[in-house]
CSV table of C-alpha atoms (C1' of nucleotides) in Angstrom, one decimal:
chain,number,residue,atom,x,y,z
S,1,UNK,CA,-42.2,-23.9,18.7
S,2,UNK,CA,-45.0,-23.1,21.1
S,3,UNK,CA,-47.8,-24.2,18.8
S,4,UNK,CA,-49.0,-27.8,18.9
S,5,UNK,CA,-47.5,-28.8,15.6
S,6,UNK,CA,-44.1,-27.6,16.8
S,7,UNK,CA,-44.4,-29.3,20.1
S,8,UNK,CA,-45.3,-32.6,18.4
S,9,UNK,CA,-42.3,-32.2,16.1
S,10,UNK,CA,-39.9,-31.5,18.9
S,11,UNK,CA,-41.2,-34.4,20.8
S,12,UNK,CA,-40.9,-36.7,17.8
S,13,UNK,CA,-37.3,-35.6,17.2
S,14,UNK,CA,-36.4,-36.7,20.8
S,15,UNK,CA,-38.4,-39.9,20.6
S,16,UNK,CA,-37.2,-41.0,17.1
S,17,UNK,CA,-33.6,-40.1,17.9
S,18,UNK,CA,-33.5,-41.9,21.2
S,19,UNK,CA,-35.4,-45.0,20.3
S,20,UNK,CA,-35.7,-45.2,16.5
S,21,UNK,CA,-38.8,-44.8,14.4
S,22,UNK,CA,-40.2,-48.3,14.8
S,23,UNK,CA,-39.6,-48.5,18.6
S,24,UNK,CA,-41.4,-45.1,19.0
S,25,UNK,CA,-45.2,-45.2,19.5
S,26,UNK,CA,-47.6,-42.4,18.7
S,27,UNK,CA,-48.6,-42.5,22.3
S,28,UNK,CA,-45.0,-41.8,23.3
S,29,UNK,CA,-44.7,-38.8,21.0
S,30,UNK,CA,-48.1,-37.4,22.0
S,31,UNK,CA,-47.4,-37.7,25.7
S,32,UNK,CA,-44.0,-36.0,25.4
S,33,UNK,CA,-45.9,-33.2,23.8
S,34,UNK,CA,-48.4,-33.1,26.6
S,35,UNK,CA,-51.3,-34.2,24.3
S,36,UNK,CA,-53.5,-37.2,23.6
S,37,UNK,CA,-52.5,-39.7,20.9
S,38,UNK,CA,-55.4,-38.5,18.7
S,39,UNK,CA,-54.0,-35.0,18.5
S,40,UNK,CA,-51.1,-36.2,16.4
S,41,UNK,CA,-53.5,-37.0,13.6
S,42,UNK,CA,-54.9,-33.5,13.5
S,43,UNK,CA,-51.4,-32.1,12.6
S,44,UNK,CA,-49.9,-35.0,10.6
S,45,UNK,CA,-51.4,-37.6,8.2
S,46,UNK,CA,-49.6,-40.5,9.9
S,47,UNK,CA,-46.6,-41.4,12.0
S,48,UNK,CA,-44.6,-41.7,8.8
S,49,UNK,CA,-45.8,-38.3,7.7
S,50,UNK,CA,-44.4,-36.8,10.8
S,51,UNK,CA,-41.1,-38.6,10.3
S,52,UNK,CA,-40.9,-37.3,6.7
S,53,UNK,CA,-41.5,-33.6,7.8
S,54,UNK,CA,-38.5,-34.0,10.2
S,55,UNK,CA,-36.3,-35.8,7.7
S,56,UNK,CA,-37.0,-33.4,4.9
S,57,UNK,CA,-36.4,-30.3,7.0
S,58,UNK,CA,-33.2,-31.9,8.4
S,59,UNK,CA,-31.9,-32.7,4.9
S,60,UNK,CA,-32.6,-29.2,3.7
S,61,UNK,CA,-30.8,-27.7,6.7
S,62,UNK,CA,-27.7,-30.0,6.1
S,63,UNK,CA,-27.6,-29.2,2.4
S,64,UNK,CA,-27.9,-25.5,3.2
S,65,UNK,CA,-24.9,-25.7,5.6
S,66,UNK,CA,-22.7,-27.3,3.0
S,67,UNK,CA,-23.8,-25.0,0.2
S,68,UNK,CA,-23.2,-21.9,2.3
S,69,UNK,CA,-19.8,-23.0,3.4
S,70,UNK,CA,-18.8,-23.7,-0.2
S,71,UNK,CA,-20.0,-20.3,-1.3
S,72,UNK,CA,-17.9,-18.5,1.2
S,73,UNK,CA,-14.6,-19.6,-0.3
S,74,UNK,CA,-13.1,-19.7,-3.8
S,75,UNK,CA,-9.9,-21.6,-3.1
S,76,UNK,CA,-10.6,-25.4,-3.1
S,77,UNK,CA,-8.5,-26.0,0.0
S,78,UNK,CA,-10.3,-23.4,2.0
S,79,UNK,CA,-13.7,-24.5,0.5
S,80,UNK,CA,-13.2,-28.1,1.4
S,81,UNK,CA,-12.1,-27.2,4.9
S,82,UNK,CA,-15.1,-25.1,5.5
S,83,UNK,CA,-17.6,-27.6,4.0
S,84,UNK,CA,-16.4,-30.5,6.2
S,85,UNK,CA,-16.0,-28.3,9.2
S,86,UNK,CA,-19.6,-26.9,9.0
S,87,UNK,CA,-21.1,-30.2,8.0
S,88,UNK,CA,-19.5,-31.9,11.0
S,89,UNK,CA,-20.5,-29.1,13.3
S,90,UNK,CA,-24.1,-29.3,12.1
S,91,UNK,CA,-24.2,-33.0,12.8
S,92,UNK,CA,-22.9,-32.6,16.3
S,93,UNK,CA,-25.0,-29.6,17.2
S,94,UNK,CA,-28.2,-31.1,15.8
S,95,UNK,CA,-27.3,-34.7,16.5
S,96,UNK,CA,-30.8,-35.8,17.2
S,97,UNK,CA,-32.2,-34.5,14.0
S,98,UNK,CA,-29.1,-35.7,12.2
S,99,UNK,CA,-29.7,-39.2,13.6
S,100,UNK,CA,-33.2,-39.2,12.0
S,101,UNK,CA,-31.8,-37.8,8.7
S,102,UNK,CA,-29.1,-40.5,8.5
S,103,UNK,CA,-30.7,-43.6,10.1
S,104,UNK,CA,-34.4,-43.5,9.4
S,105,UNK,CA,-34.5,-43.5,5.6
S,106,UNK,CA,-35.9,-47.1,5.5
S,107,UNK,CA,-39.0,-46.0,7.3
S,108,UNK,CA,-40.0,-43.5,4.6
S,109,UNK,CA,-42.5,-44.3,1.9
S,110,UNK,CA,-41.0,-44.6,-1.6
S,111,UNK,CA,-42.2,-41.1,-2.6
S,112,UNK,CA,-40.8,-39.5,0.5
S,113,UNK,CA,-37.5,-41.4,0.2
S,114,UNK,CA,-37.2,-40.2,-3.4
S,115,UNK,CA,-37.4,-36.6,-2.3
S,116,UNK,CA,-34.8,-36.8,0.5
S,117,UNK,CA,-32.5,-38.9,-1.8
S,118,UNK,CA,-32.4,-35.9,-4.1
S,119,UNK,CA,-31.1,-33.7,-1.3
S,120,UNK,CA,-28.6,-36.3,-0.3
S,121,UNK,CA,-27.2,-36.5,-3.9
S,122,UNK,CA,-26.9,-32.7,-3.9
S,123,UNK,CA,-24.7,-32.8,-0.9
S,124,UNK,CA,-22.5,-35.6,-2.3
S,125,UNK,CA,-22.2,-33.7,-5.6
S,126,UNK,CA,-21.0,-30.6,-3.9
S,127,UNK,CA,-18.1,-32.4,-2.2
S,128,UNK,CA,-17.2,-34.2,-5.4
S,129,UNK,CA,-17.0,-30.9,-7.2
S,130,UNK,CA,-14.7,-29.3,-4.8
S,131,UNK,CA,-12.4,-32.3,-5.0
S,132,UNK,CA,-12.5,-32.2,-8.8
S,133,UNK,CA,-11.6,-28.6,-8.9
S,134,UNK,CA,-8.8,-29.0,-6.3
S,135,UNK,CA,-7.3,-31.8,-8.5
S,136,UNK,CA,-7.6,-29.7,-11.6
S,137,UNK,CA,-5.7,-26.8,-9.9
S,138,UNK,CA,-3.1,-29.1,-8.5
S,139,UNK,CA,-4.0,-28.4,-4.9
S,140,UNK,CA,-5.3,-32.0,-4.3
S,141,UNK,CA,-4.1,-35.4,-5.3
S,142,UNK,CA,-7.1,-37.8,-5.2
S,143,UNK,CA,-7.2,-41.0,-7.1
S,144,UNK,CA,-10.9,-41.9,-6.4
S,145,UNK,CA,-12.9,-38.7,-6.2
S,146,UNK,CA,-16.4,-40.2,-5.6
S,147,UNK,CA,-15.0,-42.7,-3.0
S,148,UNK,CA,-13.0,-40.0,-1.2
S,149,UNK,CA,-16.0,-37.7,-1.1
S,150,UNK,CA,-18.1,-40.5,0.4
S,151,UNK,CA,-15.4,-41.1,3.0
S,152,UNK,CA,-15.2,-37.5,4.0
S,153,UNK,CA,-19.0,-37.3,4.5
S,154,UNK,CA,-18.9,-40.6,6.4
S,155,UNK,CA,-16.8,-39.0,9.2
S,156,UNK,CA,-19.6,-36.5,10.0
S,157,UNK,CA,-22.4,-39.0,9.4
S,158,UNK,CA,-21.0,-41.6,11.6
S,159,UNK,CA,-20.6,-39.2,14.5
S,160,UNK,CA,-24.3,-39.2,15.1
S,161,UNK,CA,-24.0,-42.9,16.0
S,162,UNK,CA,-22.0,-42.2,19.2
S,163,UNK,CA,-22.1,-38.4,19.8
S,164,UNK,CA,-23.7,-37.2,23.0
S,165,UNK,CA,-24.0,-33.5,23.9
S,166,UNK,CA,-21.8,-32.6,26.8
S,167,UNK,CA,-19.3,-35.3,26.0
S,168,UNK,CA,-15.5,-34.9,25.9
S,169,UNK,CA,-15.5,-33.2,22.5
S,170,UNK,CA,-17.3,-30.1,21.6
S,171,UNK,CA,-19.0,-29.7,18.1
S,172,UNK,CA,-16.2,-27.2,17.3
S,173,UNK,CA,-13.4,-29.5,18.3
S,174,UNK,CA,-14.9,-32.3,16.2
S,175,UNK,CA,-15.4,-30.0,13.3
S,176,UNK,CA,-11.8,-28.9,13.4
S,177,UNK,CA,-10.6,-32.5,13.7
S,178,UNK,CA,-12.6,-33.8,10.8
S,179,UNK,CA,-11.9,-30.8,8.6
S,180,UNK,CA,-8.2,-31.4,9.2
S,181,UNK,CA,-8.5,-35.1,8.4
S,182,UNK,CA,-10.4,-34.3,5.2
S,183,UNK,CA,-7.6,-32.0,4.1
S,184,UNK,CA,-5.0,-34.7,4.8
S,185,UNK,CA,-7.1,-37.1,2.7
S,186,UNK,CA,-6.9,-34.7,-0.3
S,187,UNK,CA,-3.4,-33.2,0.1
S,188,UNK,CA,-0.8,-34.2,-2.5
S,189,UNK,CA,1.6,-36.8,-1.2
K,1,UNK,CA,-26.1,-74.0,8.8
K,2,UNK,CA,-28.5,-76.9,8.0
K,3,UNK,CA,-29.7,-77.3,11.6
K,4,UNK,CA,-32.7,-75.4,12.8
K,5,UNK,CA,-30.8,-73.1,15.0
K,6,UNK,CA,-28.5,-72.1,12.2
K,7,UNK,CA,-31.4,-71.6,9.8
K,8,UNK,CA,-33.1,-69.3,12.3
K,9,UNK,CA,-29.9,-67.3,12.8
K,10,UNK,CA,-29.4,-66.9,9.0
K,11,UNK,CA,-33.0,-65.8,8.6
K,12,UNK,CA,-32.6,-63.3,11.4
K,13,UNK,CA,-29.5,-61.8,10.0
K,14,UNK,CA,-31.3,-61.1,6.7
K,15,UNK,CA,-34.4,-59.8,8.5
K,16,UNK,CA,-32.7,-57.6,11.1
K,17,UNK,CA,-30.2,-56.2,8.5
K,18,UNK,CA,-32.9,-55.4,5.9
K,19,UNK,CA,-35.7,-54.0,8.2
K,20,UNK,CA,-34.1,-53.4,11.6
K,21,UNK,CA,-34.7,-55.2,14.9
K,22,UNK,CA,-37.9,-53.5,15.8
K,23,UNK,CA,-39.5,-53.7,12.4
K,24,UNK,CA,-38.8,-57.4,12.2
K,25,UNK,CA,-41.4,-59.8,13.6
K,26,UNK,CA,-40.8,-63.3,15.0
K,27,UNK,CA,-43.2,-64.5,12.4
K,28,UNK,CA,-41.0,-63.0,9.7
K,29,UNK,CA,-37.9,-64.7,11.0
K,30,UNK,CA,-39.6,-68.0,11.5
K,31,UNK,CA,-41.2,-68.0,8.0
K,32,UNK,CA,-37.9,-67.1,6.3
K,33,UNK,CA,-36.4,-70.2,8.1
K,34,UNK,CA,-39.4,-72.3,7.0
K,35,UNK,CA,-40.7,-72.8,10.5
K,36,UNK,CA,-43.6,-71.8,12.7
K,37,UNK,CA,-43.3,-68.8,15.0
K,38,UNK,CA,-43.2,-71.1,18.1
K,39,UNK,CA,-40.0,-72.9,16.8
K,40,UNK,CA,-38.0,-69.8,17.5
K,41,UNK,CA,-38.5,-70.1,21.2
K,42,UNK,CA,-37.2,-73.7,21.3
K,43,UNK,CA,-33.8,-72.4,20.2
K,44,UNK,CA,-33.7,-68.9,21.7
K,45,UNK,CA,-35.1,-67.4,24.9
K,46,UNK,CA,-36.5,-64.4,23.1
K,47,UNK,CA,-36.3,-62.2,20.0
K,48,UNK,CA,-33.6,-60.1,21.8
K,49,UNK,CA,-31.7,-63.3,22.8
K,50,UNK,CA,-31.5,-64.1,19.1
K,51,UNK,CA,-30.3,-60.6,18.3
K,52,UNK,CA,-27.6,-60.9,21.0
K,53,UNK,CA,-26.3,-64.2,19.7
K,54,UNK,CA,-25.8,-62.5,16.3
K,55,UNK,CA,-24.4,-59.3,17.7
K,56,UNK,CA,-21.9,-61.1,20.0
K,57,UNK,CA,-20.6,-63.4,17.2
K,58,UNK,CA,-20.3,-60.5,14.9
K,59,UNK,CA,-18.4,-58.4,17.4
K,60,UNK,CA,-16.0,-61.3,18.1
K,61,UNK,CA,-15.4,-61.8,14.4
K,62,UNK,CA,-14.7,-58.1,13.8
K,63,UNK,CA,-12.3,-58.0,16.8
K,64,UNK,CA,-10.5,-61.1,15.5
K,65,UNK,CA,-10.0,-59.6,12.1
K,66,UNK,CA,-8.4,-56.5,13.6
K,67,UNK,CA,-6.3,-58.5,16.0
K,68,UNK,CA,-5.0,-60.9,13.4
K,69,UNK,CA,-4.1,-58.0,11.0
K,70,UNK,CA,-2.2,-56.2,13.8
K,71,UNK,CA,-0.3,-59.4,14.6
K,72,UNK,CA,0.9,-59.9,11.1
K,73,UNK,CA,3.0,-56.7,11.0
K,74,UNK,CA,5.6,-55.1,13.3
K,75,UNK,CA,6.0,-51.7,11.5
K,76,UNK,CA,3.2,-49.3,12.6
K,77,UNK,CA,2.6,-48.1,9.0
K,78,UNK,CA,2.1,-51.6,7.7
K,79,UNK,CA,0.1,-52.6,10.7
K,80,UNK,CA,-2.3,-49.7,10.5
K,81,UNK,CA,-2.7,-50.3,6.8
K,82,UNK,CA,-3.5,-54.0,7.3
K,83,UNK,CA,-5.9,-53.3,10.2
K,84,UNK,CA,-8.0,-50.7,8.4
K,85,UNK,CA,-7.9,-52.8,5.2
K,86,UNK,CA,-9.1,-56.0,6.8
K,87,UNK,CA,-11.6,-54.2,9.1
K,88,UNK,CA,-13.1,-52.5,6.0
K,89,UNK,CA,-13.1,-55.6,4.0
K,90,UNK,CA,-14.9,-57.5,6.7
K,91,UNK,CA,-17.6,-54.9,7.0
K,92,UNK,CA,-18.2,-55.0,3.2
K,93,UNK,CA,-18.1,-58.8,2.9
K,94,UNK,CA,-20.3,-59.3,6.0
K,95,UNK,CA,-22.4,-56.2,5.5
K,96,UNK,CA,-25.6,-57.7,6.9
K,97,UNK,CA,-24.0,-59.0,10.1
K,98,UNK,CA,-22.0,-55.7,10.4
K,99,UNK,CA,-25.2,-53.7,10.1
K,100,UNK,CA,-26.6,-55.6,13.1
K,101,UNK,CA,-23.3,-55.1,15.0
K,102,UNK,CA,-23.2,-51.4,14.3
K,103,UNK,CA,-26.8,-50.3,14.4
K,104,UNK,CA,-28.7,-52.5,16.8
K,105,UNK,CA,-27.0,-51.9,20.1
K,106,UNK,CA,-30.0,-50.0,21.5
K,107,UNK,CA,-32.1,-53.1,21.2
K,108,UNK,CA,-29.9,-55.1,23.5
K,109,UNK,CA,-30.6,-55.6,27.2
K,110,UNK,CA,-28.2,-53.8,29.6
K,111,UNK,CA,-26.3,-57.0,30.3
K,112,UNK,CA,-25.9,-57.9,26.7
K,113,UNK,CA,-24.9,-54.4,25.7
K,114,UNK,CA,-22.2,-54.4,28.4
K,115,UNK,CA,-20.7,-57.5,26.9
K,116,UNK,CA,-20.5,-56.3,23.3
K,117,UNK,CA,-19.3,-52.9,24.5
K,118,UNK,CA,-16.2,-54.6,25.9
K,119,UNK,CA,-15.4,-56.0,22.5
K,120,UNK,CA,-16.0,-52.6,20.9
K,121,UNK,CA,-13.6,-51.0,23.3
K,122,UNK,CA,-11.0,-53.7,22.5
K,123,UNK,CA,-11.2,-52.8,18.8
K,124,UNK,CA,-10.8,-49.1,19.5
K,125,UNK,CA,-7.9,-49.7,21.8
K,126,UNK,CA,-6.0,-51.7,19.2
K,127,UNK,CA,-6.2,-48.8,16.7
K,128,UNK,CA,-5.2,-46.2,19.3
K,129,UNK,CA,-2.2,-48.3,20.2
K,130,UNK,CA,-0.9,-48.6,16.7
K,131,UNK,CA,-1.2,-44.8,16.3
K,132,UNK,CA,0.6,-44.2,19.6
K,133,UNK,CA,3.5,-46.4,18.5
K,134,UNK,CA,3.7,-44.8,15.1
K,135,UNK,CA,3.9,-41.4,16.7
K,136,UNK,CA,6.5,-42.6,19.1
K,137,UNK,CA,8.6,-44.0,16.3
K,138,UNK,CA,8.2,-40.8,14.2
K,139,UNK,CA,6.3,-42.6,11.4
K,140,UNK,CA,3.0,-40.8,12.2
K,141,UNK,CA,2.1,-37.3,13.1
K,142,UNK,CA,-1.3,-37.3,14.9
K,143,UNK,CA,-2.4,-34.5,17.2
K,144,UNK,CA,-5.6,-36.3,18.6
K,145,UNK,CA,-5.0,-40.0,18.7
K,146,UNK,CA,-8.3,-41.1,20.2
K,147,UNK,CA,-10.3,-38.9,17.8
K,148,UNK,CA,-8.3,-40.0,14.8
K,149,UNK,CA,-8.7,-43.7,15.7
K,150,UNK,CA,-12.4,-43.1,15.9
K,151,UNK,CA,-12.4,-41.4,12.5
K,152,UNK,CA,-10.6,-44.3,10.9
K,153,UNK,CA,-13.0,-46.8,12.3
K,154,UNK,CA,-15.9,-44.6,11.2
K,155,UNK,CA,-15.0,-45.1,7.6
K,156,UNK,CA,-15.6,-48.8,7.8
K,157,UNK,CA,-18.5,-48.6,10.1
K,158,UNK,CA,-20.4,-46.1,8.0
K,159,UNK,CA,-20.0,-48.2,4.9
K,160,UNK,CA,-22.6,-50.6,6.2
K,161,UNK,CA,-25.2,-47.8,6.0
K,162,UNK,CA,-25.0,-47.7,2.1
K,163,UNK,CA,-23.1,-50.7,0.9
K,164,UNK,CA,-24.8,-53.3,-1.2
K,165,UNK,CA,-23.1,-56.4,-2.6
K,166,UNK,CA,-22.6,-56.3,-6.3
K,167,UNK,CA,-22.4,-52.5,-6.3
K,168,UNK,CA,-19.7,-50.4,-8.2
K,169,UNK,CA,-17.0,-51.1,-5.6
K,170,UNK,CA,-15.8,-54.5,-4.4
K,171,UNK,CA,-14.9,-55.1,-0.8
K,172,UNK,CA,-11.2,-55.2,-1.8
K,173,UNK,CA,-11.4,-51.9,-3.6
K,174,UNK,CA,-13.1,-50.3,-0.6
K,175,UNK,CA,-10.5,-51.8,1.7
K,176,UNK,CA,-7.7,-50.5,-0.4
K,177,UNK,CA,-9.3,-47.0,-0.6
K,178,UNK,CA,-9.9,-46.7,3.1
K,179,UNK,CA,-6.6,-48.1,4.2
K,180,UNK,CA,-4.9,-45.6,2.0
K,181,UNK,CA,-7.0,-42.7,3.5
K,182,UNK,CA,-6.2,-43.9,7.0
K,183,UNK,CA,-2.4,-43.7,6.2
K,184,UNK,CA,-2.9,-40.2,4.8
K,185,UNK,CA,-4.7,-39.3,8.1
K,186,UNK,CA,-1.6,-40.4,10.1
K,187,UNK,CA,1.3,-39.5,7.8
K,188,UNK,CA,3.6,-36.7,8.9
K,189,UNK,CA,2.7,-33.4,7.1
C,1,DG,C1',-58.4,-28.6,18.2
C,2,DT,C1',-58.5,-31.4,21.9
C,3,DC,C1',-60.4,-35.0,24.3
C,4,DT,C1',-62.2,-40.1,25.6
C,5,DA,C1',-63.3,-44.3,23.7
C,6,DT,C1',-62.6,-47.8,20.6
C,7,DA,C1',-62.0,-50.2,16.3
C,8,DA,C1',-59.1,-53.4,13.7
C,9,DG,C1',-55.3,-55.7,13.5
C,10,DA,C1',-50.5,-57.1,14.7
C,11,DT,C1',-47.1,-58.6,18.2
C,12,DG,C1',-44.1,-61.4,21.5
C,13,DA,C1',-44.5,-65.3,23.8
C,14,DT,C1',-46.8,-69.7,25.6
C,15,DA,C1',-49.8,-74.2,26.1
C,16,DG,C1',-50.5,-78.5,24.8
C,17,DA,C1',-51.1,-82.1,21.0
C,18,DC,C1',-48.2,-85.1,18.2
X,1,DG,C1',-38.6,-80.4,18.1
X,2,DT,C1',-42.3,-79.0,15.5
X,3,DC,C1',-46.8,-77.9,15.0
X,4,DT,C1',-51.7,-75.3,15.6
X,5,DA,C1',-54.1,-72.5,18.5
X,6,DT,C1',-54.3,-68.9,21.4
X,7,DC,C1',-53.4,-65.4,25.2
X,8,DA,C1',-52.6,-60.9,26.7
X,9,DT,C1',-51.1,-56.9,25.2
X,10,DC,C1',-49.9,-53.3,22.3
X,11,DT,C1',-50.2,-50.7,17.9
X,12,DT,C1',-51.8,-47.1,14.4
X,13,DA,C1',-55.5,-44.7,13.4
X,14,DT,C1',-60.5,-43.1,13.6
X,15,DA,C1',-65.3,-41.7,15.5
X,16,DG,C1',-67.8,-38.6,17.8
X,17,DA,C1',-68.5,-35.6,22.0
X,18,DC,C1',-67.2,-31.0,23.7
DNA sequence: GTCTATAAGATGATAGAC
DNA sequence: GTCTATCATCTTATAGAC
C-alpha cells in the first residue's frame, strides 16, 4: 500500500465511500493520495476503471468470506450461522469498501457490471443452497427460499448505509445479532 | 400533477431514482418535464431544494404508513405484522421515491438533513416501541430491541436497491414475506 | 512516473426578452 | 412563467516538459 497505485486506491475508497462516485472528482482522489490529478491516469485508464478495480476486489473478498465460512461447517444450521456472521462482520469491518460494492454498481460500464454481477449471484446461490439443504434435512422451515436468502443478505448489505466505525455496536456484536436473526428466520415454527 | 411544479417533481423522481442526485443534471430534469433548464429555478430555489421537497414528502408518507398501521392494531404481534407489511409494501410500490428517501441523504444541506432525520427517528421509535410492548406482554423474546428494530426496517429499506416493478415478486408478496420474517425475528424461541 | 498546463466539454444558476 | 443566451466554474482526461 506504499506504492502509488495502492495510495490512489486507498484514497479512492475513502472518497467514493464518503461522497459517492459521481460526487468525487479525480482531483479529490489525487490530492488525498498526495499526487497531481494527472498521476491517476498513469495507473488507471479512467475514474471508472479505478472504481471497477475497487468493486471487483471487494466483491471477490466478500464472496471469499462467505465461501470460507460455508466450507468450515457441514451442518446447515452451523453453516448458515457462520455465513451470515462472517458476511456481516466483513461488511462492518470493511464498511467503506462494502459501500462501494453495494451502492456504486450503476456507475460501472456494462462489461464491468457484468463481471461483478457474476460474483453477486455466486454469493446469493451459496445462501440459497444452505437453506435448501437445511429444509431437506428438516433443520429449517422456509416457504420462500430465494426470498429468504435475499432478506438475510439484506441485513448485512443495509448495514453499510448507516454503520460508522467506533459506533455503539462492534462488528462482532452486529455479526452475532444478524446471524441469530437469520437462524430465527429459518428455524421451524 | 399537470402543473409545471408537479411535472418537474415527477421528472426529478425518475431522474434521481434512476441515476442518483449527482449524476442527474438540471437539464435532464427539465427536458423530462418538457421545459427549459431555466424553468426549474422558477419553481425551486436550487437542484438541492427540489431534492429536499421530494425527500421530505417521501419521509412523511413513509412515517404515515407506519403510524397508520400501528394505530389499526392493539396486540403487539398484529401491530408489528401490519407495520412491517405496510412499510415494505410502500417501499415496493413507491420504489423510486423510496430510493431517494433512503439513498440521497448525503446530498441534502445540513438543515434539510436535520429535518428528515427527525422523521427517520420517529419511524425507528415506532418499531422499537412495539417490540418493547411485545416483550413486556410476553409475546416477543428480543434480546437487542434497537438492533432488531433496525434489522426489520433494513429488510424494507434494502429492497429499493434491487426492486423493479413488474419483477417476479409483487409488492404484496414481498410485504407478506418480510412481515412474516419480522414475526419470526421477534417470536419466543 | 510525476509534474504543470490546458484542452474540450459539461454543469448549476442567472439575465433579460417576450 | 417560459424562453434563449450566457456566465462562471468545474469536470475528465491529455500533452509535453523534466
